[in-house]
Amino acid sequence: MQRAPTSWVIDPDDPRAPPQELWDRMTPEERQRVLDTLPSEFEVSEASPPEGDFHFNAKVAARDTLGGYFQSIGKRVYLACELPVYDAAGRMVAPDLIAVLDVEVKERACWSESAEGKGVHLALDILWNERSKKKLEDSAARHASLGIPEYFVFDRRRRRLRGFRLAAGSARYQPIAPHEGRLTSAVLDLDLGLEGDRLCFYHALARLPEPREVLARLGAMVDDLAARIEDAEQRIDEAEQRLDEERRRADEAERRLAEALAELARLKRERG
C-alpha cells in the first residue's frame, strides 16, 4: 500500500479520508496524493459478496431510473454504484447506490467528504443473499457514523423495503414510517415502494419509468411511426397508380377525339 503525505497516513486495514481541518491545510499536490492513495478496489472480503443478476440489475435500474428523472427536471444529482465513501469519522462504506445533491456529475474513483466539501446524502443497499440481523444493524451503524442522512435497504428476495433517517442532532438512525405502503425520501423528494420484487420510485402518485420501459415505449412509437409511414407510402403509390391510369384514360380519350374530329373533317370535305 502506498503512503499518503507525512501529514496523513492511509491505514491499509481501515483507509479513511483526512479530517477537514487537515485537508484545508494541505497543498493541492498533497490532496491529490491522498486521493490517489485511497483505494477504489477491494478484495471480496472487504465489500459485499457478489450476488448475481438479481442484485446487479436492481441497483443499475435504480441508478438509471433516478438519473433519467433528475436529468429530465434539470436537477444536478450525482449517482454511483458501489463507490467507496471515505470520511475521517468512520470506516469506508461502498453502498450499492449513493446520491449526492447539487454537485458536479462526473466519473469518480471514490467519494471523499474532505475533497468534495460535502458528504453523501443518501445510500441504498440491495440484498439478495441472506444477511443476519446483526450484519444489517452493523451496516446501518456504519452509514450513520458517516453522517449519511438517509439509508434504505431493499431485500429483494423477501420483498421487503426499510428506510432510516438521522434524527436532528443525532448520530443514530430512526426508522422511516411507511405511508400507504411507501417510504418517503426527503433527500430525493420521492417515495420508494415495491411492485412485486421490483423497487420503484414515485413522484406524487406517478411511478418513475425505468429506462427499459422508456426504451420499450420509444421502440413502440418508432414501430408505430414506421408502420404509419409504410401505410402512407403505400397509399401514395396507389394514388400515383390511379393518377397514371386516369392520365392514360385521358390520353386515350384525347386520341379518340382527335380521330373523330379528323374523320368528321374528312366527311365534310367529301360532301363539299
Short mmCIF file of C-alpha atoms in Angstrom, two decimals:
data_model
loop_
_atom_site.label_atom_id
_atom_site.label_comp_id
_atom_site.label_asym_id
_atom_site.label_seq_id
_atom_site.Cartn_x
_atom_site.Cartn_y
_atom_site.Cartn_z
CA MET A 1 0.00 0.00 0.00
CA GLN A 2 1.32 3.44 -0.91
CA ARG A 3 1.75 6.07 1.74
CA ALA A 4 -0.06 9.37 1.72
CA PRO A 5 1.71 12.60 2.69
CA THR A 6 3.53 12.61 6.03
CA SER A 7 0.67 14.69 7.43
CA TRP A 8 -1.80 11.87 6.77
CA VAL A 9 -1.10 8.15 6.53
CA ILE A 10 -3.60 5.76 4.97
CA ASP A 11 -4.19 2.72 7.16
CA PRO A 12 -4.49 -0.23 4.72
CA ASP A 13 -6.80 -2.04 7.15
CA ASP A 14 -9.05 1.00 7.67
CA PRO A 15 -8.49 3.61 4.93
CA ARG A 16 -10.06 6.96 5.73
CA ALA A 17 -10.10 10.48 4.35
CA PRO A 18 -8.29 13.11 6.43
CA PRO A 19 -10.23 15.42 8.76
CA GLN A 20 -11.47 18.60 7.13
CA GLU A 21 -9.15 20.86 9.12
CA LEU A 22 -6.12 18.85 7.98
CA TRP A 23 -7.37 18.74 4.40
CA ASP A 24 -7.73 22.52 4.39
CA ARG A 25 -4.04 22.90 5.35
CA MET A 26 -2.79 20.55 2.62
CA THR A 27 -1.32 21.74 -0.66
CA PRO A 28 -3.10 20.74 -3.90
CA GLU A 29 -0.33 18.21 -4.53
CA GLU A 30 -0.78 16.63 -1.09
CA ARG A 31 -4.53 16.45 -1.57
CA GLN A 32 -4.16 14.72 -4.92
CA ARG A 33 -1.71 12.21 -3.41
CA VAL A 34 -4.26 11.39 -0.71
CA LEU A 35 -7.00 10.81 -3.32
CA ASP A 36 -4.64 8.69 -5.40
CA THR A 37 -3.77 6.60 -2.33
CA LEU A 38 -7.34 5.94 -1.16
CA PRO A 39 -8.21 2.55 -2.70
CA SER A 40 -11.06 2.29 -5.17
CA GLU A 41 -10.98 -1.52 -5.40
CA PHE A 42 -11.15 -4.09 -2.62
CA GLU A 43 -10.92 -7.77 -2.01
CA VAL A 44 -14.26 -9.55 -1.99
CA SER A 45 -13.97 -10.00 1.77
CA GLU A 46 -13.86 -6.22 2.23
CA ALA A 47 -17.06 -5.49 0.33
CA SER A 48 -20.45 -7.02 -0.29
CA PRO A 49 -20.20 -10.52 -1.82
CA PRO A 50 -21.23 -10.96 -5.47
CA GLU A 51 -24.96 -11.54 -5.76
CA GLY A 52 -25.57 -12.13 -9.46
CA ASP A 53 -28.13 -10.60 -11.79
CA PHE A 54 -30.83 -10.24 -9.13
CA HIS A 55 -28.57 -7.81 -7.29
CA PHE A 56 -26.84 -6.13 -10.24
CA ASN A 57 -29.96 -5.47 -12.29
CA ALA A 58 -31.85 -3.96 -9.36
CA LYS A 59 -29.13 -1.46 -8.43
CA VAL A 60 -28.49 -0.42 -12.04
CA ALA A 61 -32.22 0.02 -12.63
CA ALA A 62 -32.44 2.24 -9.52
CA ARG A 63 -29.46 4.35 -10.62
CA ASP A 64 -30.66 4.76 -14.21
CA THR A 65 -34.26 5.46 -13.22
CA LEU A 66 -33.22 8.23 -10.84
CA GLY A 67 -30.61 9.53 -13.26
CA GLY A 68 -33.12 9.85 -16.07
CA TYR A 69 -35.64 11.56 -13.80
CA PHE A 70 -33.26 14.14 -12.36
CA GLN A 71 -31.82 14.89 -15.78
CA SER A 72 -35.33 15.46 -17.15
CA ILE A 73 -36.14 18.04 -14.45
CA GLY A 74 -32.72 19.71 -14.67
CA LYS A 75 -31.58 18.81 -11.16
CA ARG A 76 -27.91 18.00 -10.53
CA VAL A 77 -27.71 14.77 -8.56
CA TYR A 78 -24.62 12.58 -8.57
CA LEU A 79 -25.47 8.87 -8.53
CA ALA A 80 -22.99 6.00 -8.30
CA CYS A 81 -23.00 2.27 -7.61
CA GLU A 82 -20.59 0.68 -5.14
CA LEU A 83 -18.38 3.77 -4.95
CA PRO A 84 -16.08 3.80 -1.87
CA VAL A 85 -17.16 6.55 0.51
CA TYR A 86 -14.45 7.91 2.80
CA ASP A 87 -14.65 10.10 5.86
CA ALA A 88 -12.45 10.56 8.88
CA ALA A 89 -15.39 9.78 11.18
CA GLY A 90 -15.94 6.13 10.29
CA ARG A 91 -14.93 3.14 8.24
CA MET A 92 -15.28 3.15 4.50
CA VAL A 93 -18.60 2.03 3.02
CA ALA A 94 -19.47 1.20 -0.57
CA PRO A 95 -23.28 1.15 -0.85
CA ASP A 96 -25.00 -0.28 -3.88
CA LEU A 97 -26.19 3.24 -4.68
CA ILE A 98 -25.37 6.69 -3.37
CA ALA A 99 -26.94 10.05 -4.17
CA VAL A 100 -25.40 13.46 -3.59
CA LEU A 101 -27.33 16.63 -4.37
CA ASP A 102 -26.06 19.74 -6.12
CA VAL A 103 -22.60 18.54 -7.16
CA GLU A 104 -20.88 18.06 -10.48
CA VAL A 105 -22.00 14.90 -12.22
CA LYS A 106 -18.78 13.25 -13.40
CA GLU A 107 -16.86 9.98 -13.06
CA ARG A 108 -15.12 9.43 -9.73
CA ALA A 109 -12.91 6.70 -8.24
CA CYS A 110 -14.18 7.37 -4.70
CA TRP A 111 -16.10 9.90 -2.64
CA SER A 112 -14.11 11.84 -0.06
CA GLU A 113 -16.09 14.29 2.04
CA SER A 114 -12.92 16.33 2.64
CA ALA A 115 -12.24 16.71 -1.08
CA GLU A 116 -15.84 17.20 -2.20
CA GLY A 117 -16.83 19.58 0.59
CA LYS A 118 -19.93 17.60 1.45
CA GLY A 119 -20.95 14.12 2.40
CA VAL A 120 -23.22 11.59 0.77
CA HIS A 121 -26.92 12.43 1.20
CA LEU A 122 -28.48 9.02 0.61
CA ALA A 123 -27.33 5.41 0.46
CA LEU A 124 -29.21 2.34 -0.75
CA ASP A 125 -28.25 -1.30 -0.34
CA ILE A 126 -29.93 -4.13 -2.24
CA LEU A 127 -29.89 -7.62 -0.76
CA TRP A 128 -30.39 -10.98 -2.38
CA ASN A 129 -28.26 -13.34 -0.36
CA GLU A 130 -29.35 -13.82 3.22
CA ARG A 131 -27.88 -11.41 5.80
CA SER A 132 -28.14 -11.71 9.54
CA LYS A 133 -29.89 -9.06 11.58
CA LYS A 134 -26.57 -8.26 13.24
CA LYS A 135 -24.88 -7.57 9.89
CA LEU A 136 -27.70 -5.30 8.83
CA GLU A 137 -27.51 -3.40 12.11
CA ASP A 138 -23.74 -3.06 11.72
CA SER A 139 -24.15 -1.78 8.18
CA ALA A 140 -26.71 0.81 9.27
CA ALA A 141 -24.43 1.92 12.11
CA ARG A 142 -21.50 2.37 9.70
CA HIS A 143 -23.58 4.52 7.37
CA ALA A 144 -24.89 6.54 10.30
CA SER A 145 -21.34 7.09 11.58
CA LEU A 146 -20.55 8.83 8.27
CA GLY A 147 -23.47 11.19 8.76
CA ILE A 148 -25.42 9.94 5.71
CA PRO A 149 -28.89 11.43 6.32
CA GLU A 150 -30.90 8.61 4.74
CA TYR A 151 -30.23 4.91 4.32
CA PHE A 152 -32.51 2.41 2.58
CA VAL A 153 -32.28 -1.38 2.42
CA PHE A 154 -34.17 -3.33 -0.24
CA ASP A 155 -34.34 -7.06 0.42
CA ARG A 156 -35.35 -8.31 -3.00
CA ARG A 157 -35.66 -11.98 -2.08
CA ARG A 158 -38.04 -11.24 0.80
CA ARG A 159 -39.68 -8.30 -0.99
CA ARG A 160 -39.07 -6.00 1.93
CA LEU A 161 -38.04 -2.34 1.98
CA ARG A 162 -36.75 -0.48 5.03
CA GLY A 163 -35.66 3.11 5.39
CA PHE A 164 -33.74 5.01 8.06
CA ARG A 165 -33.15 8.71 8.70
CA LEU A 166 -30.82 10.54 11.03
CA ALA A 167 -32.75 12.37 13.70
CA ALA A 168 -31.83 16.02 14.22
CA GLY A 169 -28.68 16.29 16.30
CA SER A 170 -28.28 12.51 16.47
CA ALA A 171 -25.77 10.07 15.01
CA ARG A 172 -28.25 7.19 15.10
CA TYR A 173 -30.83 6.20 12.56
CA GLN A 174 -34.55 6.22 13.21
CA PRO A 175 -36.85 4.05 11.06
CA ILE A 176 -38.86 5.84 8.38
CA ALA A 177 -42.52 5.01 8.92
CA PRO A 178 -44.31 3.80 5.79
CA HIS A 179 -47.23 5.77 4.40
CA GLU A 180 -49.71 3.80 2.30
CA GLY A 181 -47.04 1.16 1.80
CA ARG A 182 -44.34 3.57 0.67
CA LEU A 183 -41.34 5.26 2.28
CA THR A 184 -40.67 8.94 1.69
CA SER A 185 -37.16 10.16 0.94
CA ALA A 186 -36.76 13.78 1.96
CA VAL A 187 -33.41 13.81 0.15
CA LEU A 188 -34.78 12.75 -3.23
CA ASP A 189 -38.22 14.30 -2.71
CA LEU A 190 -39.60 10.99 -3.93
CA ASP A 191 -41.34 7.97 -2.47
CA LEU A 192 -39.92 4.45 -2.59
CA GLY A 193 -42.11 1.38 -2.83
CA LEU A 194 -42.26 -2.17 -4.12
CA GLU A 195 -44.16 -3.70 -7.00
CA GLY A 196 -43.55 -7.42 -6.69
CA ASP A 197 -39.80 -7.85 -6.39
CA ARG A 198 -39.09 -4.52 -8.08
CA LEU A 199 -38.01 -1.34 -6.31
CA CYS A 200 -39.92 1.66 -7.66
CA PHE A 201 -39.72 5.41 -7.22
CA TYR A 202 -42.75 7.70 -7.22
CA HIS A 203 -43.31 11.40 -7.71
CA ALA A 204 -46.68 12.16 -6.17
CA LEU A 205 -48.76 9.21 -7.40
CA ALA A 206 -46.84 8.63 -10.62
CA ARG A 207 -44.23 5.88 -10.82
CA LEU A 208 -40.98 6.89 -12.47
CA PRO A 209 -40.42 4.72 -15.56
CA GLU A 210 -37.32 2.59 -15.75
CA PRO A 211 -35.03 3.17 -18.76
CA ARG A 212 -36.02 -0.18 -20.27
CA GLU A 213 -39.66 0.92 -20.13
CA VAL A 214 -38.82 4.24 -21.77
CA LEU A 215 -36.89 2.40 -24.48
CA ALA A 216 -39.78 0.00 -24.96
CA ARG A 217 -42.18 2.92 -25.35
CA LEU A 218 -39.84 4.65 -27.78
CA GLY A 219 -39.46 1.39 -29.68
CA ALA A 220 -43.24 1.02 -29.89
CA MET A 221 -43.55 4.64 -31.05
CA VAL A 222 -40.86 4.09 -33.69
CA ASP A 223 -42.57 0.88 -34.86
CA ASP A 224 -45.93 2.66 -35.00
CA LEU A 225 -44.40 5.58 -36.89
CA ALA A 226 -42.68 3.20 -39.30
CA ALA A 227 -46.00 1.40 -39.88
CA ARG A 228 -47.75 4.72 -40.49
CA ILE A 229 -45.03 5.79 -42.92
CA GLU A 230 -45.24 2.46 -44.73
CA ASP A 231 -49.02 2.78 -44.94
CA ALA A 232 -48.74 6.36 -46.20
CA GLU A 233 -46.17 5.33 -48.80
CA GLN A 234 -48.45 2.51 -49.94
CA ARG A 235 -51.36 4.95 -50.26
CA ILE A 236 -49.16 7.37 -52.21
CA ASP A 237 -48.13 4.54 -54.54
CA GLU A 238 -51.78 3.58 -55.03
CA ALA A 239 -52.74 7.21 -55.66
CA GLU A 240 -49.92 7.57 -58.18
CA GLN A 241 -51.09 4.39 -59.91
CA ARG A 242 -54.65 5.74 -60.07
CA LEU A 243 -53.34 9.06 -61.39
CA ASP A 244 -51.32 7.27 -64.05
CA GLU A 245 -54.43 5.31 -65.03
CA GLU A 246 -56.50 8.49 -65.23
CA ARG A 247 -53.82 10.11 -67.36
CA ARG A 248 -53.74 7.07 -69.64
CA ARG A 249 -57.51 7.21 -70.00
CA ALA A 250 -57.40 10.94 -70.66
CA ASP A 251 -54.73 10.44 -73.31
CA GLU A 252 -56.84 7.68 -74.89
CA ALA A 253 -59.92 9.88 -74.84
CA GLU A 254 -57.96 12.75 -76.37
CA ARG A 255 -56.63 10.45 -79.08
CA ARG A 256 -60.12 9.17 -79.92
CA LEU A 257 -61.48 12.71 -80.01
CA ALA A 258 -58.72 13.75 -82.39
CA GLU A 259 -59.53 10.77 -84.61
CA ALA A 260 -63.23 11.61 -84.54
CA LEU A 261 -62.59 15.24 -85.44
CA ALA A 262 -60.30 14.16 -88.25
CA GLU A 263 -62.97 11.77 -89.58
CA LEU A 264 -65.60 14.49 -89.33
CA ALA A 265 -63.38 16.89 -91.28
CA ARG A 266 -62.82 14.24 -93.95
CA LEU A 267 -66.53 13.61 -94.34
CA LYS A 268 -67.19 17.34 -94.69
CA ARG A 269 -64.61 17.58 -97.41
CA GLU A 270 -66.14 14.68 -99.33
CA ARG A 271 -69.63 16.22 -99.18
CA GLY A 272 -68.34 19.58 -100.18
#
